[in-house]
GROMACS .gro file of C-alpha atoms in nm:
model
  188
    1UNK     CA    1   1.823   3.396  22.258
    2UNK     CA    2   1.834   3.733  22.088
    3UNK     CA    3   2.120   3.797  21.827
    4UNK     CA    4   2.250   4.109  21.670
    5UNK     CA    5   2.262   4.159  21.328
    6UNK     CA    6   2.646   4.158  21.363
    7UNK     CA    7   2.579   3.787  21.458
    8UNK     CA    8   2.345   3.680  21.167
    9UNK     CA    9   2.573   3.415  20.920
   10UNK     CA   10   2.374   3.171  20.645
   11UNK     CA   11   2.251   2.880  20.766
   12UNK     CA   12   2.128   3.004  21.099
   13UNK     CA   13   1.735   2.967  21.172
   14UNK     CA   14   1.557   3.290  21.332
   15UNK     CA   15   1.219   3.359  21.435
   16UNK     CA   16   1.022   3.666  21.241
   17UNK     CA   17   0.684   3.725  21.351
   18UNK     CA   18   0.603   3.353  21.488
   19UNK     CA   19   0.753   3.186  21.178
   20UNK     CA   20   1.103   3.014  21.163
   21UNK     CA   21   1.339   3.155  20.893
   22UNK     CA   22   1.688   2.997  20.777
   23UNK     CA   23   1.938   3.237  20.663
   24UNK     CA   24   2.021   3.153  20.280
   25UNK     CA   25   2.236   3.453  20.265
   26UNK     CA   26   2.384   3.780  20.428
   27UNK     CA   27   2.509   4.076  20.325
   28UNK     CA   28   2.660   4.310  20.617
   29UNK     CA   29   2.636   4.661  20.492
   30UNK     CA   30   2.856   4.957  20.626
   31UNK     CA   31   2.734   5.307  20.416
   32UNK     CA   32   2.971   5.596  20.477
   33UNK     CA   33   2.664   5.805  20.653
   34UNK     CA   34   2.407   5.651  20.864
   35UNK     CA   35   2.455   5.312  21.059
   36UNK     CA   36   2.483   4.995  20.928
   37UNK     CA   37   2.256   4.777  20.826
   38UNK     CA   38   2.228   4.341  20.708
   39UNK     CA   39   2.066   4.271  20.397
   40UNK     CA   40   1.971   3.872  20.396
   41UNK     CA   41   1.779   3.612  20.193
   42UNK     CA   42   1.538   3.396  20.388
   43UNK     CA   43   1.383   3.130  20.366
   44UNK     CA   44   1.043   3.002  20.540
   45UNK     CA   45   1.140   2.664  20.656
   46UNK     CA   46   0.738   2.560  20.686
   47UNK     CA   47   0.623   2.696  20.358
   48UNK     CA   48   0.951   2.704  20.173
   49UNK     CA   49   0.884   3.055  20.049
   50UNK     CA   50   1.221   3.281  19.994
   51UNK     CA   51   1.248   3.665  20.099
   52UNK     CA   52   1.484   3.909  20.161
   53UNK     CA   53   1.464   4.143  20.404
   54UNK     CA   54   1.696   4.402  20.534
   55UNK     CA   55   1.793   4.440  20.933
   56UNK     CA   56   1.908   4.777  21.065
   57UNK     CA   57   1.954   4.788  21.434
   58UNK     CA   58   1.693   4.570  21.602
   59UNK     CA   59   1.808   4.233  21.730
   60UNK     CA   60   1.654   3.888  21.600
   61UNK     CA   61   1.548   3.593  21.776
   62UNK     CA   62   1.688   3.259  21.728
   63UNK     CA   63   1.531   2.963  21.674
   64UNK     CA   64   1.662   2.609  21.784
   65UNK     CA   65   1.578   2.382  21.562
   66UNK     CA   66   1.565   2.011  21.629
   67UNK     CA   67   1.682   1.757  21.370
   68UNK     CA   68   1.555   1.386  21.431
   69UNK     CA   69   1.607   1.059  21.238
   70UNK     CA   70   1.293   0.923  21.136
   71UNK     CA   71   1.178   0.582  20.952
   72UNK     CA   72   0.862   0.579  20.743
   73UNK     CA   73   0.635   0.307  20.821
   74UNK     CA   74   0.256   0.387  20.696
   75UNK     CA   75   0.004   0.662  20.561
   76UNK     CA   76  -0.285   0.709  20.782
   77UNK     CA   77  -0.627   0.967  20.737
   78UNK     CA   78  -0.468   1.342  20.780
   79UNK     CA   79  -0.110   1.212  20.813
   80UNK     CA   80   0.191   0.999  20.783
   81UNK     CA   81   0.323   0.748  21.067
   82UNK     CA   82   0.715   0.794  21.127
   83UNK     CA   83   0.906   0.562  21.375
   84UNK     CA   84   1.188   0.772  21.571
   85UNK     CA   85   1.502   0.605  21.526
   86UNK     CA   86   1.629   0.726  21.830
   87UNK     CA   87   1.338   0.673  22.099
   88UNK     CA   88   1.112   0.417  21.882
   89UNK     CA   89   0.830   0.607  21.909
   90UNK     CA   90   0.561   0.674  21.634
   91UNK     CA   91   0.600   1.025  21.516
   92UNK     CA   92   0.290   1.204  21.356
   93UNK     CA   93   0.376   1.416  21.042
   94UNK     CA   94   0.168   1.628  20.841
   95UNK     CA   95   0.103   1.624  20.469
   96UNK     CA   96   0.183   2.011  20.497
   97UNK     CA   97   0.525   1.954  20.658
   98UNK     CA   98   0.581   1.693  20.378
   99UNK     CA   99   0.473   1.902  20.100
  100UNK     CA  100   0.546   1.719  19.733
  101UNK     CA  101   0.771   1.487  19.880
  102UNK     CA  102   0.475   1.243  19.966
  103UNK     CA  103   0.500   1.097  19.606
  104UNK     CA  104   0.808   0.948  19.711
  105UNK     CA  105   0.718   0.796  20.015
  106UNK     CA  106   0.881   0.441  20.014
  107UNK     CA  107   0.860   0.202  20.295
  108UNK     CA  108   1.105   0.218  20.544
  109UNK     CA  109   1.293   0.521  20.382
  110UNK     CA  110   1.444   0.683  20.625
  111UNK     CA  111   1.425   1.088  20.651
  112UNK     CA  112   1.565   1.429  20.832
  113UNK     CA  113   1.270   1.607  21.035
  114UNK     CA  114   1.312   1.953  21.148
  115UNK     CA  115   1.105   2.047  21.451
  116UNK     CA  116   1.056   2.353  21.634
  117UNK     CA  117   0.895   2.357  21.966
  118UNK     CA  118   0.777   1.990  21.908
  119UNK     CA  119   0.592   2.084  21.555
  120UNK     CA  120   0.761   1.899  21.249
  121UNK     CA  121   0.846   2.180  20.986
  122UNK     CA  122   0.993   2.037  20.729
  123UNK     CA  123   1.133   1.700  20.588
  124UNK     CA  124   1.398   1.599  20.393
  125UNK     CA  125   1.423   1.287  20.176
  126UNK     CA  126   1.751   1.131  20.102
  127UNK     CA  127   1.920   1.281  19.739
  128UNK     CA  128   1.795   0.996  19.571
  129UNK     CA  129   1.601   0.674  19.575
  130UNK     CA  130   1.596   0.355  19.379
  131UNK     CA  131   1.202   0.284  19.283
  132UNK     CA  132   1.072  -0.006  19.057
  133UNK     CA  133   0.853   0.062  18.754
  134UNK     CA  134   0.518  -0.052  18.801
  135UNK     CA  135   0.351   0.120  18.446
  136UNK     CA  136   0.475   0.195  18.142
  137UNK     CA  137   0.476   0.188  17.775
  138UNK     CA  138   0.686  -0.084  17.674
  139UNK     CA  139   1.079   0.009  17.562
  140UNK     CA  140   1.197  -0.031  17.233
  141UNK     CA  141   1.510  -0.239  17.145
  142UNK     CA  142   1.756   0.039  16.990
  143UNK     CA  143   1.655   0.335  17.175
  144UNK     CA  144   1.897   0.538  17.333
  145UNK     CA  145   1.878   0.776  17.663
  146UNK     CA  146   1.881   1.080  17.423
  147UNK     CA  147   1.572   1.018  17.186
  148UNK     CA  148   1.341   1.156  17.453
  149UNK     CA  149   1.144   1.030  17.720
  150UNK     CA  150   0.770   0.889  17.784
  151UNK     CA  151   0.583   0.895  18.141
  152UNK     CA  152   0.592   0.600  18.366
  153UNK     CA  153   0.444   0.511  18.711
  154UNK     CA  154   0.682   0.392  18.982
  155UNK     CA  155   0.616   0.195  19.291
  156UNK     CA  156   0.506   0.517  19.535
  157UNK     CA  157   0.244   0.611  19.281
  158UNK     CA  158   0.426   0.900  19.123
  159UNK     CA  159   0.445   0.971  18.755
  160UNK     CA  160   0.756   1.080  18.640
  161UNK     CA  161   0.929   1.121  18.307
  162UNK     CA  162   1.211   0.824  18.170
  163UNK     CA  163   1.381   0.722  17.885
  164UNK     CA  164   1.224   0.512  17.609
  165UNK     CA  165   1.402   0.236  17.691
  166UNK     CA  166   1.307   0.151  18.063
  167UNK     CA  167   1.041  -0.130  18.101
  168UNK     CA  168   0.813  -0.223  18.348
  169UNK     CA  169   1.012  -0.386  18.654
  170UNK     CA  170   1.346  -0.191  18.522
  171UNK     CA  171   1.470  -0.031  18.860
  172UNK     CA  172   1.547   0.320  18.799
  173UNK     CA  173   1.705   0.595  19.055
  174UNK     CA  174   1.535   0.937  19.107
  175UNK     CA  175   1.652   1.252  19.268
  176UNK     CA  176   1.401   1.353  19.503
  177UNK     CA  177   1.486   1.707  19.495
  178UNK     CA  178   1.417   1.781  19.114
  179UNK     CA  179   1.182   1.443  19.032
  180UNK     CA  180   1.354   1.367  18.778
  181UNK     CA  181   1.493   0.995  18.630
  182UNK     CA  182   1.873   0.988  18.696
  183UNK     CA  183   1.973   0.619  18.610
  184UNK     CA  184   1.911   0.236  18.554
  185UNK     CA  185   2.011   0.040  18.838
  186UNK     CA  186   1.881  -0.295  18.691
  187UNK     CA  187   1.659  -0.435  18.420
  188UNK     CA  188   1.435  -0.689  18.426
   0.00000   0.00000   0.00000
C-alpha cells in the first residue's frame, strides 16, 4: 500500500529501493515558499545501517512486516534451527539476519523474528540473559564491583568483560543489546 508523506510516523516500516526501512524519526516540514517536504531517520532493518533522507512529494511504499515467536533449538552448517512457537515448525535463520547476536545463542531462548515476504530480517534477543561462567581467572576475596574488570568466557562461547570477583560457575546476567555484565544472580 502506498502512503503519503503526510502519513509517514516513527516506527512504521517502508520499502526504498527493494530494502525494508523502519522510521526512527520524522520531521514534517512546511517552508513559507515551495511545498512541503518530510525529513526522517531510517533505519535498514536487514543491515541495521541508519540514514536520513528527506521526502518531498512522492508517495512511499509500505512494508508489512511479520513478527513471529521463535525457540532456539540448534546451530547447523550456514544457519541456525528455530522452532515456531506458533505452528511447531523448524524455522531456518541466517547468520546474516542474526548478526552479533549469535554469541548469545542459549538453548531454548526464545526470540522476536521479523520477516518480510517470508525472509527473516532481523532478530531480537530478550533484554537480558542469565549465562554461567565457564572460564575465568579466579576472583579475589575483597574485591569490589568497582576495582575493574577481567575477561571471562560464558556458556555460549562469548567473551565478555566482569568484575574481579565473579568465579567460574558464578551465574551472571548480560544485556544482550550492549554485551555487557549487568549482575550476579548466584555464586557458586
Amino acid at each position: 500500500m502506498a502512503l503519503s508523506i503526510n502519513e509517514l510516523k516513527t516506527g512504521f516500516t517502508i520499502l526504498i529501493d527493494g530494502q525494508v526501512f523502519l522510521i526512527l524519526e520524522t520531521q514534517h516540514v512546511k517552508p513559507g515558499k515551495g511545498s512541503a517536504f518530510v525529513r526522517t531517520k531510517l533505519k535498514n532493518i536487514k543491515t541495521g545501517f541508519v540514514l536520513d533522507k528527506t521526502f518531498r512529494s512522492e508517495e512511499v511504499e509500505e512494508a508489512y512486516l511479520e513478527q513471529r515467536k521463535l525457540q532456539y533449538l540448534y546451530p547447523s552448517v550456514n544457519h541456525y534451527v528455530f522452532l515456531d512457537q506458533e505452528s511447531f515448525e523448524e524455522v531456518h535463520v541466517s547468520q546474516d539476519a542474526l548478526k552479533e547476536k549469535i554469541k548469545f545463542l542459549k538453548d531454548n531462548i526464545e526470540v522476536v523474528a521479523y520477516s518480510y515476504k517470508d525472509e527473516i530480517l532481523n532478530v531480537d534477543l530478550p533484554n537480558s540473559i542469565e549465562v554461567k561462567i565457564i572460564e575465568t581467572e579466579p576472583g579475589i576475596r575483597g574485591d569490589t564491583a568497582k576495582s575493574g574488570n577481567k575477561s571471562a568466557k560464558i556458556e555460549t562461547g562469548a567473551i565478555i568483560q566482569v568484575p574481579l570477583f565473579i568465579n567460574i560457575g558464578d551465574t551472571i546476567k548480560i544485556d544482550t543489546r550492549t554485551g555487557e555484565y549487568t549482575e550476579r544472580t548466584s555464586s557458586v
